[in-house]
């Protein structure tokens, strides 16, 4: 019998709908039931592409005996962290504080009032390596609840008070300036390995998308060769490693070294946010350097997004699983992506197989598991025909599962990437895909029916989810709309961005400039989540500051500029000390120091001369520059007003704070103005 998750919009929750565990979604009724029965709540948080979430589900949640014990002694709540990042953030903070580490699946035991008292991540079905079994944990918690209730309550209360006391106030302290950004660059230089091209130490490497954006903007503003060399080195290392899918394009979640001195191998899940960010970063690297590798990776990643993540409704799905079925009938991590010399020969013949093995680093002993290798490209570029034949053969394998949930924030990132890549490389089809995704967000996720704009965080199969949008949803969707407005010349997208950013100021910002991740009228949790640090994607805080700054540059709005500047106090505080964890904030600070510059391109629609000026403006590396294009004295964008043609010709105006230099009619002169 299906449990209460059967009607969820989350693919992750639906994966658990037929478990023998009597799961509840996160809702008040679950906690009311725990009070009625006088039992603790077990909270399990994960996401659909999470490998160890699947492992724990198979080992424990699908086991009838374990499920029966859970149902008897607990109210069991299952949460998709991608639908409820607020719930995930609050309890992950507690897990990390108590255990020194975090991860998914996250396992938390709490009182019926939501106060946590015991934590963990993955628990095995039998004790091993000093880790208790999940059944032992369940029995230990139940025993403490039954026999030491006062002690449990004291622990839960203390943890909750400690969490509630950790409110940040980095909105004050002034704006980041030259000194803080130079110190951030120095800190990154110390962490950069010029031999390997990777940033940071340790055996696990995540793609530092937002740090690369900062490095590119810093080079554009200061002409620092060191910043550009780091950006190029990191991008080259990622694109040639197993982090990048050498056949189908797109990036895996991260790479790790499984054994000392061994090769880096990926964790194979592919996330929308990673690929949207990296697609844009490689396009910006090409814009700065003309790198053929950067161009190829940007286009291949854009094509991957459209080919494998686009949904029937025009949005973009959240992720592809790490695991898939094997030809032998099993199910394994990375099965879709790995190769052996024998499989290469089957597709390409003896000579072609040997050549491919040498190009892609496929060995008899293997670089991954059971003699299989993950493709890399350490040397010369691979023959496009060879790659196409291998990709066609791979398409016949069982595909990884796909999380079809559309997350507003991550679709905003994808819209920005596809709009810009489409404009840079003359791919109007990519701009069209970005526009269709934006249309979906307006139609399905932006709700104007409740007396003011409210965002739905997710949708699936054309149906909006019940969960409210968080700060990153409002901010990243606004960022996507602003990029689309610059590329398309349609002022409607600027207007929609304004609606979203007005809500950011009204519902997420507090006096002093700080932001919270949830709105002031959101469901109350034991702590209102607030995190300014950039992780796998820009924090809502950094994303809000960036979008507010761009919108202010477009419109001249002092209120939005003031809100952006207030949010950047955190960059002054954290940038010099932890630059890897505030990369997008540093990139926004670079835009602030540069102006950002405002470019108005005026001319008749269809005029090739206007098109040349528009393209030159879009290809500018000036940090955070905003671009408006339309007819002279046009009403679509505030930047176009009172901007006439010059001697009857299309013209471009370069401004800061709506104060403009003399207009130019030459694309080369526009490039010079924007490069100074």
XYZ file of C-alpha atoms in Angstrom, residues 127 137 292 304 315 515 544 610 656:
9
model
C 27.448 -2.175 12.397
C 20.394 3.701 16.464
C 38.589 26.954 -28.583
C 23.519 18.665 -22.863
C 11.709 23.918 -18.073
C 19.160 38.833 4.083
C 20.208 38.830 -4.377
C 22.624 47.972 -34.435
C 27.718 54.860 -15.110
